[in-house]
mmCIF file of C-alpha atoms in Angstrom:
data_model
loop_
_atom_site.group_PDB
_atom_site.id
_atom_site.type_symbol
_atom_site.label_atom_id
_atom_site.label_comp_id
_atom_site.label_asym_id
_atom_site.label_seq_id
_atom_site.Cartn_x
_atom_site.Cartn_y
_atom_site.Cartn_z
ATOM 1 C CA SER A 2 -22.060 -15.234 -17.958
ATOM 2 C CA ALA A 3 -20.009 -14.827 -21.146
ATOM 3 C CA ALA A 4 -23.143 -15.185 -23.320
ATOM 4 C CA SER A 5 -24.979 -12.646 -21.200
ATOM 5 C CA GLY A 6 -22.035 -10.286 -21.590
ATOM 6 C CA LEU A 7 -22.273 -10.557 -25.381
ATOM 7 C CA ARG A 8 -25.976 -9.691 -25.276
ATOM 8 C CA THR A 9 -25.741 -6.803 -22.823
ATOM 9 C CA ASN A 10 -22.246 -5.549 -23.714
ATOM 10 C CA ARG A 11 -21.333 -5.836 -20.036
ATOM 11 C CA THR A 12 -18.763 -8.012 -18.278
ATOM 12 C CA THR A 13 -20.044 -7.505 -14.683
ATOM 13 C CA THR A 14 -16.395 -6.897 -13.780
ATOM 14 C CA ILE A 15 -15.049 -3.816 -12.017
ATOM 15 C CA GLY A 16 -11.400 -2.756 -11.804
ATOM 16 C CA VAL A 17 -10.116 -1.512 -8.446
ATOM 17 C CA VAL A 18 -6.851 0.454 -8.533
ATOM 18 C CA VAL A 19 -4.830 1.093 -5.370
ATOM 19 C CA SER A 20 -1.530 2.928 -5.104
ATOM 20 C CA VAL A 21 0.405 0.411 -3.001
ATOM 21 C CA LEU A 22 -1.080 -2.983 -2.216
ATOM 22 C CA THR A 23 1.201 -3.529 0.803
ATOM 23 C CA ASN A 24 -0.279 -0.439 2.503
ATOM 24 C CA SER A 25 -2.410 -1.895 5.298
ATOM 25 C CA THR A 26 -4.933 0.958 5.097
ATOM 26 C CA MET A 27 -6.057 -0.389 1.713
ATOM 27 C CA SER A 28 -7.545 -3.592 3.119
ATOM 28 C CA GLY A 29 -10.500 -1.798 4.723
ATOM 29 C CA TYR A 30 -11.329 0.051 1.519
ATOM 30 C CA ILE A 31 -11.064 -3.127 -0.552
ATOM 31 C CA ARG A 32 -13.293 -5.125 1.823
ATOM 32 C CA GLY A 33 -16.020 -2.467 1.710
ATOM 33 C CA ILE A 34 -15.859 -2.323 -2.091
ATOM 34 C CA GLU A 35 -15.973 -6.095 -2.472
ATOM 35 C CA ASP A 36 -18.940 -6.474 -0.104
ATOM 36 C CA GLU A 37 -21.034 -4.039 -2.155
ATOM 37 C CA LEU A 38 -19.971 -5.373 -5.548
ATOM 38 C CA LEU A 39 -20.584 -9.019 -4.655
ATOM 39 C CA GLU A 40 -24.034 -8.143 -3.332
ATOM 40 C CA ALA A 41 -24.805 -6.485 -6.681
ATOM 41 C CA GLY A 42 -23.486 -9.449 -8.694
ATOM 42 C CA TYR A 43 -20.180 -7.908 -9.793
ATOM 43 C CA ALA A 44 -16.669 -9.330 -9.606
ATOM 44 C CA SER A 45 -13.574 -7.171 -9.121
ATOM 45 C CA ILE A 46 -10.033 -7.179 -10.467
ATOM 46 C CA LEU A 47 -7.432 -5.582 -8.202
ATOM 47 C CA PHE A 48 -4.545 -3.517 -9.591
ATOM 48 C CA SER A 49 -1.630 -1.850 -7.798
ATOM 49 C CA SER A 50 -0.008 1.098 -9.582
ATOM 50 C CA ASP A 51 2.941 1.463 -7.171
ATOM 51 C CA TRP A 52 3.043 5.083 -8.435
ATOM 52 C CA GLN A 53 4.890 3.785 -11.541
ATOM 53 C CA GLU A 54 4.071 5.149 -14.979
ATOM 54 C CA SER A 55 4.748 1.807 -16.701
ATOM 55 C CA ARG A 56 2.349 -0.035 -14.372
ATOM 56 C CA LYS A 57 -0.346 2.584 -14.864
ATOM 57 C CA GLN A 58 -0.042 2.305 -18.626
ATOM 58 C CA ARG A 59 -0.366 -1.482 -18.354
ATOM 59 C CA ILE A 60 -3.472 -1.076 -16.168
ATOM 60 C CA ILE A 61 -5.006 1.180 -18.827
ATOM 61 C CA GLU A 62 -4.228 -1.438 -21.526
ATOM 62 C CA ILE A 63 -5.842 -4.240 -19.510
ATOM 63 C CA MET A 64 -8.808 -2.015 -18.661
ATOM 64 C CA ARG A 65 -9.440 -1.562 -22.375
ATOM 65 C CA GLN A 66 -8.748 -5.182 -23.351
ATOM 66 C CA ARG A 67 -11.031 -6.651 -20.690
ATOM 67 C CA GLN A 68 -13.766 -4.078 -21.390
ATOM 68 C CA LEU A 69 -14.331 -3.517 -17.696
ATOM 69 C CA ASP A 70 -17.744 -2.125 -16.798
ATOM 70 C CA GLY A 71 -16.194 0.464 -14.505
ATOM 71 C CA LEU A 72 -13.229 1.472 -12.402
ATOM 72 C CA ILE A 73 -12.692 2.483 -8.767
ATOM 73 C CA LEU A 74 -9.521 4.400 -7.938
ATOM 74 C CA ILE A 75 -8.675 4.392 -4.252
ATOM 75 C CA SER A 76 -5.667 6.657 -4.568
ATOM 76 C CA THR A 77 -4.710 9.135 -7.259
ATOM 77 C CA GLU A 78 -1.960 11.559 -8.042
ATOM 78 C CA ARG A 79 -2.770 15.165 -8.819
ATOM 79 C CA ASN A 80 -2.413 14.426 -12.535
ATOM 80 C CA ASP A 81 -3.491 10.827 -12.920
ATOM 81 C CA GLU A 82 -3.453 9.372 -16.430
ATOM 82 C CA ILE A 83 -5.825 6.574 -15.421
ATOM 83 C CA ILE A 84 -8.525 9.171 -14.761
ATOM 84 C CA SER A 85 -7.736 10.773 -18.129
ATOM 85 C CA ALA A 86 -8.064 7.369 -19.857
ATOM 86 C CA CYS A 87 -11.454 6.739 -18.218
ATOM 87 C CA LEU A 88 -12.701 10.121 -19.403
ATOM 88 C CA GLN A 89 -11.331 9.562 -22.906
ATOM 89 C CA ASP A 90 -12.878 6.087 -23.234
ATOM 90 C CA GLU A 91 -16.078 7.098 -21.394
ATOM 91 C CA ILE A 92 -15.576 4.303 -18.881
ATOM 92 C CA PRO A 93 -17.699 4.785 -15.736
ATOM 93 C CA ALA A 94 -15.302 5.534 -12.893
ATOM 94 C CA VAL A 95 -15.252 6.906 -9.347
ATOM 95 C CA PHE A 96 -12.328 7.797 -7.135
ATOM 96 C CA LEU A 97 -11.302 8.492 -3.574
ATOM 97 C CA ASP A 98 -10.600 12.207 -3.525
ATOM 98 C CA ARG A 99 -7.943 13.704 -1.258
ATOM 99 C CA GLY A 100 -8.021 17.116 -2.894
ATOM 100 C CA SER A 101 -6.873 16.237 -6.402
ATOM 101 C CA GLY A 102 -8.987 18.935 -8.017
ATOM 102 C CA HIS A 103 -10.710 16.477 -10.384
ATOM 103 C CA THR A 104 -14.398 17.334 -10.786
ATOM 104 C CA GLU A 105 -15.271 15.389 -13.940
ATOM 105 C CA LEU A 106 -15.889 12.081 -12.159
ATOM 106 C CA PRO A 107 -17.993 11.079 -9.140
ATOM 107 C CA SER A 108 -15.917 10.848 -5.976
ATOM 108 C CA VAL A 109 -15.912 9.998 -2.302
ATOM 109 C CA GLN A 110 -13.998 12.715 -0.505
ATOM 110 C CA LEU A 111 -12.263 12.336 2.838
ATOM 111 C CA ASN A 112 -12.718 15.504 4.880
ATOM 112 C CA ASP A 113 -9.015 16.192 5.396
ATOM 113 C CA ARG A 114 -9.764 19.818 6.181
ATOM 114 C CA LEU A 115 -11.736 18.795 9.266
ATOM 115 C CA GLY A 116 -9.185 16.074 10.054
ATOM 116 C CA THR A 117 -6.238 18.447 10.251
ATOM 117 C CA GLN A 118 -8.377 20.908 12.212
ATOM 118 C CA LEU A 119 -9.115 18.231 14.838
ATOM 119 C CA VAL A 120 -5.413 17.410 15.199
ATOM 120 C CA ILE A 121 -4.276 21.035 15.441
ATOM 121 C CA ASP A 122 -7.047 21.855 17.944
ATOM 122 C CA HIS A 123 -5.949 18.855 20.034
ATOM 123 C CA LEU A 124 -2.295 19.912 20.078
ATOM 124 C CA ILE A 125 -3.081 23.546 20.837
ATOM 125 C CA GLY A 126 -5.412 22.366 23.591
ATOM 126 C CA LEU A 127 -2.428 20.595 25.152
ATOM 127 C CA GLY A 128 -0.563 23.919 25.149
ATOM 128 C CA HIS A 129 1.642 23.414 22.102
ATOM 129 C CA LYS A 130 2.665 26.418 20.028
ATOM 130 C CA ASN A 131 5.812 25.094 18.329
ATOM 131 C CA ILE A 132 4.484 22.381 16.008
ATOM 132 C CA GLY A 133 6.359 20.639 13.205
ATOM 133 C CA VAL A 134 4.593 18.862 10.331
ATOM 134 C CA ILE A 135 5.709 15.861 8.266
ATOM 135 C CA THR A 136 3.687 15.306 5.116
ATOM 136 C CA GLY A 137 4.119 13.198 1.985
ATOM 137 C CA PRO A 138 5.280 13.813 -1.592
ATOM 138 C CA GLN A 139 3.547 16.824 -3.109
ATOM 139 C CA ASN A 140 2.591 14.973 -6.297
ATOM 140 C CA TYR A 141 0.234 12.889 -4.112
ATOM 141 C CA ALA A 142 -3.137 14.614 -4.032
ATOM 142 C CA GLY A 143 -3.681 13.990 -0.318
ATOM 143 C CA ALA A 144 -0.237 15.184 0.762
ATOM 144 C CA PHE A 145 -0.539 18.353 -1.318
ATOM 145 C CA GLY A 146 -3.802 19.274 0.384
ATOM 146 C CA HIS A 147 -2.566 18.402 3.883
ATOM 147 C CA ARG A 148 -0.046 21.239 3.915
ATOM 148 C CA GLN A 149 -2.659 23.876 3.089
ATOM 149 C CA HIS A 150 -5.182 22.394 5.511
ATOM 150 C CA THR A 151 -2.604 22.540 8.317
ATOM 151 C CA ILE A 152 -1.458 26.112 7.718
ATOM 152 C CA ARG A 153 -5.002 27.497 8.006
ATOM 153 C CA PRO A 154 -5.903 26.368 11.581
ATOM 154 C CA LEU A 155 -2.424 27.270 12.847
ATOM 155 C CA ALA A 156 -2.697 30.771 11.397
ATOM 156 C CA GLU A 157 -6.216 31.146 12.828
ATOM 157 C CA GLN A 158 -4.758 30.458 16.285
ATOM 158 C CA GLY A 159 -2.134 33.139 15.773
ATOM 159 C CA ILE A 160 0.701 30.632 15.448
ATOM 160 C CA ARG A 161 3.401 31.705 13.018
ATOM 161 C CA VAL A 162 3.982 29.187 10.241
ATOM 162 C CA GLU A 163 7.371 29.050 8.520
ATOM 163 C CA PRO A 164 8.694 26.785 5.746
ATOM 164 C CA LYS A 165 11.130 25.168 8.186
ATOM 165 C CA HIS A 166 8.182 23.775 10.149
ATOM 166 C CA PHE A 167 7.288 21.486 7.210
ATOM 167 C CA VAL A 168 9.237 18.469 5.977
ATOM 168 C CA PHE A 169 8.187 16.418 2.942
ATOM 169 C CA ALA A 170 8.678 12.652 3.036
ATOM 170 C CA ASP A 171 9.599 10.745 -0.119
ATOM 171 C CA ASN A 172 7.169 7.963 0.835
ATOM 172 C CA TYR A 173 5.111 6.747 3.781
ATOM 173 C CA THR A 174 7.578 4.533 5.668
ATOM 174 C CA VAL A 175 9.029 4.345 9.165
ATOM 175 C CA ALA A 176 12.498 5.081 7.781
ATOM 176 C CA GLU A 177 11.249 8.250 6.090
ATOM 177 C CA GLY A 178 9.491 9.304 9.279
ATOM 178 C CA GLU A 179 12.737 8.903 11.201
ATOM 179 C CA ARG A 180 14.687 10.929 8.610
ATOM 180 C CA CYS A 181 12.098 13.705 8.484
ATOM 181 C CA CYS A 182 11.790 13.908 12.258
ATOM 182 C CA GLU A 183 15.561 14.231 12.616
ATOM 183 C CA LEU A 184 15.545 17.051 10.063
ATOM 184 C CA LEU A 185 12.757 18.837 11.922
ATOM 185 C CA LEU A 186 14.625 18.577 15.221
ATOM 186 C CA ILE A 187 17.813 19.956 13.662
ATOM 187 C CA THR A 188 16.111 22.981 12.096
ATOM 188 C CA ASN A 189 13.561 23.524 14.907
ATOM 189 C CA PRO A 190 15.143 22.681 18.291
ATOM 190 C CA GLU A 191 12.290 24.477 20.041
ATOM 191 C CA LEU A 192 9.611 22.028 18.800
ATOM 192 C CA THR A 193 7.264 20.535 21.379
ATOM 193 C CA ALA A 194 4.969 18.600 19.011
ATOM 194 C CA ILE A 195 5.072 16.846 15.635
ATOM 195 C CA PHE A 196 2.066 16.186 13.404
ATOM 196 C CA ALA A 197 2.903 13.275 11.076
ATOM 197 C CA MET A 198 0.438 12.905 8.194
ATOM 198 C CA ASN A 199 0.703 9.115 8.260
ATOM 199 C CA ASP A 200 1.017 6.621 11.102
ATOM 200 C CA MET A 201 4.132 5.012 9.601
ATOM 201 C CA LEU A 202 5.810 8.429 9.553
ATOM 202 C CA ALA A 203 4.730 8.918 13.165
ATOM 203 C CA LEU A 204 6.351 5.634 14.212
ATOM 204 C CA GLY A 205 9.517 6.834 12.509
ATOM 205 C CA CYS A 206 9.344 9.897 14.777
ATOM 206 C CA TYR A 207 9.330 7.556 17.778
ATOM 207 C CA GLU A 208 12.579 6.049 16.502
ATOM 208 C CA ALA A 209 14.233 9.444 15.978
ATOM 209 C CA LEU A 210 13.197 10.671 19.421
ATOM 210 C CA CYS A 211 14.524 7.494 21.039
ATOM 211 C CA GLN A 212 17.879 7.919 19.270
ATOM 212 C CA ARG A 213 18.130 11.421 20.743
ATOM 213 C CA GLY A 214 17.158 10.308 24.250
ATOM 214 C CA LEU A 215 13.894 12.237 24.095
ATOM 215 C CA GLU A 216 10.645 10.888 25.531
ATOM 216 C CA CYS A 217 7.175 11.053 24.016
ATOM 217 C CA PRO A 218 5.063 12.770 25.225
ATOM 218 C CA ALA A 219 7.162 14.173 28.091
ATOM 219 C CA ASP A 220 9.546 16.017 25.743
ATOM 220 C CA ILE A 221 7.692 16.023 22.412
ATOM 221 C CA SER A 222 4.138 15.015 21.514
ATOM 222 C CA VAL A 223 3.478 13.040 18.313
ATOM 223 C CA VAL A 224 0.160 12.672 16.472
ATOM 224 C CA GLY A 225 -0.444 10.419 13.449
ATOM 225 C CA TYR A 226 -3.007 10.213 10.637
ATOM 226 C CA ASN A 227 -5.050 7.413 9.012
ATOM 227 C CA LEU A 228 -5.295 5.314 12.151
ATOM 228 C CA ARG A 229 -3.686 1.844 11.991
ATOM 229 C CA THR A 230 -4.955 -0.754 14.469
ATOM 230 C CA PHE A 231 -1.483 -1.828 15.616
ATOM 231 C CA THR A 232 -0.557 1.695 16.755
ATOM 232 C CA GLU A 233 -2.399 1.121 20.022
ATOM 233 C CA LEU A 234 0.313 -1.424 20.882
ATOM 234 C CA VAL A 235 3.329 0.905 20.635
ATOM 235 C CA ASN A 236 4.676 2.850 23.604
ATOM 236 C CA PRO A 237 3.087 5.279 24.093
ATOM 237 C CA PRO A 238 -0.083 4.286 22.162
ATOM 238 C CA LEU A 239 -0.339 6.666 19.211
ATOM 239 C CA THR A 240 -2.982 9.367 18.973
ATOM 240 C CA SER A 241 -4.200 9.399 15.369
ATOM 241 C CA LEU A 242 -6.991 10.515 13.072
ATOM 242 C CA ARG A 243 -9.351 7.817 11.807
ATOM 243 C CA PHE A 244 -11.474 7.608 8.682
ATOM 244 C CA PRO A 245 -13.966 4.683 8.462
ATOM 245 C CA ARG A 246 -12.210 2.834 5.637
ATOM 246 C CA GLN A 247 -14.710 -0.001 5.142
ATOM 247 C CA ASP A 248 -17.627 2.438 5.002
ATOM 248 C CA THR A 249 -15.614 4.537 2.547
ATOM 249 C CA GLY A 250 -15.113 1.485 0.330
ATOM 250 C CA LYS A 251 -18.837 0.774 0.417
ATOM 251 C CA SER A 252 -19.569 4.378 -0.583
ATOM 252 C CA LEU A 253 -17.182 4.122 -3.540
ATOM 253 C CA ALA A 254 -18.844 0.946 -4.798
ATOM 254 C CA LYS A 255 -22.359 2.356 -4.332
ATOM 255 C CA LEU A 256 -21.390 5.489 -6.200
ATOM 256 C CA LEU A 257 -20.078 3.461 -9.145
ATOM 257 C CA LEU A 258 -23.165 1.232 -9.228
ATOM 258 C CA GLU A 259 -25.306 4.385 -9.350
ATOM 259 C CA ARG A 260 -23.146 5.602 -12.225
ATOM 260 C CA LEU A 261 -23.676 2.357 -14.116
ATOM 261 C CA ARG A 262 -27.440 2.708 -13.705
ATOM 262 C CA ASN A 263 -27.497 6.358 -14.803
ATOM 263 C CA SER A 264 -24.430 7.484 -16.715
ATOM 264 C CA SER A 265 -25.973 10.840 -17.645
ATOM 265 C CA ALA A 266 -26.356 12.060 -14.054
ATOM 266 C CA PRO A 267 -23.990 14.859 -12.960
ATOM 267 C CA PRO A 268 -20.919 13.668 -10.978
ATOM 268 C CA ALA A 269 -21.911 13.101 -7.353
ATOM 269 C CA ARG A 270 -19.638 13.669 -4.366
ATOM 270 C CA HIS A 271 -19.904 11.949 -0.979
ATOM 271 C CA LEU A 272 -18.073 13.390 2.042
ATOM 272 C CA ILE A 273 -16.597 11.087 4.711
ATOM 273 C CA GLN A 274 -16.038 12.553 8.190
ATOM 274 C CA PRO A 275 -13.094 11.655 10.468
ATOM 275 C CA THR A 276 -12.727 11.165 14.210
ATOM 276 C CA LEU A 277 -9.672 11.726 16.406
ATOM 277 C CA THR A 278 -8.643 8.755 18.541
ATOM 278 C CA ILE A 279 -6.778 10.165 21.535
ATOM 279 C CA ARG A 280 -4.300 7.825 23.218
ATOM 280 C CA GLY A 281 -0.977 8.333 24.937
#
């Protein structure tokens, strides 16, 4: 393998960068990527940036030292230096796009616009007009887009949207969901529904409602995002939006393999559609 690499100037090794390795949603993406890469004869090296600048710089150093054939980024910030390094070094790369605005590289895009539309339509269909939204840090590409995607369908239904209806979490944890939910309830006592842009944030809402003696869904409805399998076990089982993560991982790997075969082709974009899983 090493001798072949010297002849072909290829290492048959792909870097896979995730934001947080402990995030359970990443496992589906990684499995789909690995299945496709192994089938094509490639090995992968997994990196976790943890949203830290020092770790990202180290990843870039290793990427250059190991002469990786390509890179797959599962999560990016709006201004991601790893993408900039790939462009500078002309390293074939693809990324999972949540509305980052990057157009220079091939990407697999999750249709968050449709996803938020499905959730808002569901809540309005249940009769809700006072809806609070918890989204993530605005330097995260996905969280930044979620806010805009949510305002549009609410406005189209004639529902007034005010800044107080939105709370921004510092990270995607149960504790942050509890804090943000409490803040929403203080500033919006008339709320009848909360749209949490992450299932962990939604579970934090359950905690905050319980502390206040409120019942879900009798008093306030809660909907999550990026469906986690264990959320069917909570009480009540959580309604959430699902993207097919393993299929998304496969699409990312296929897109990179296509890029390796034809580096001069214009950047391709694949769109992944969501479904709403309605529970309790």
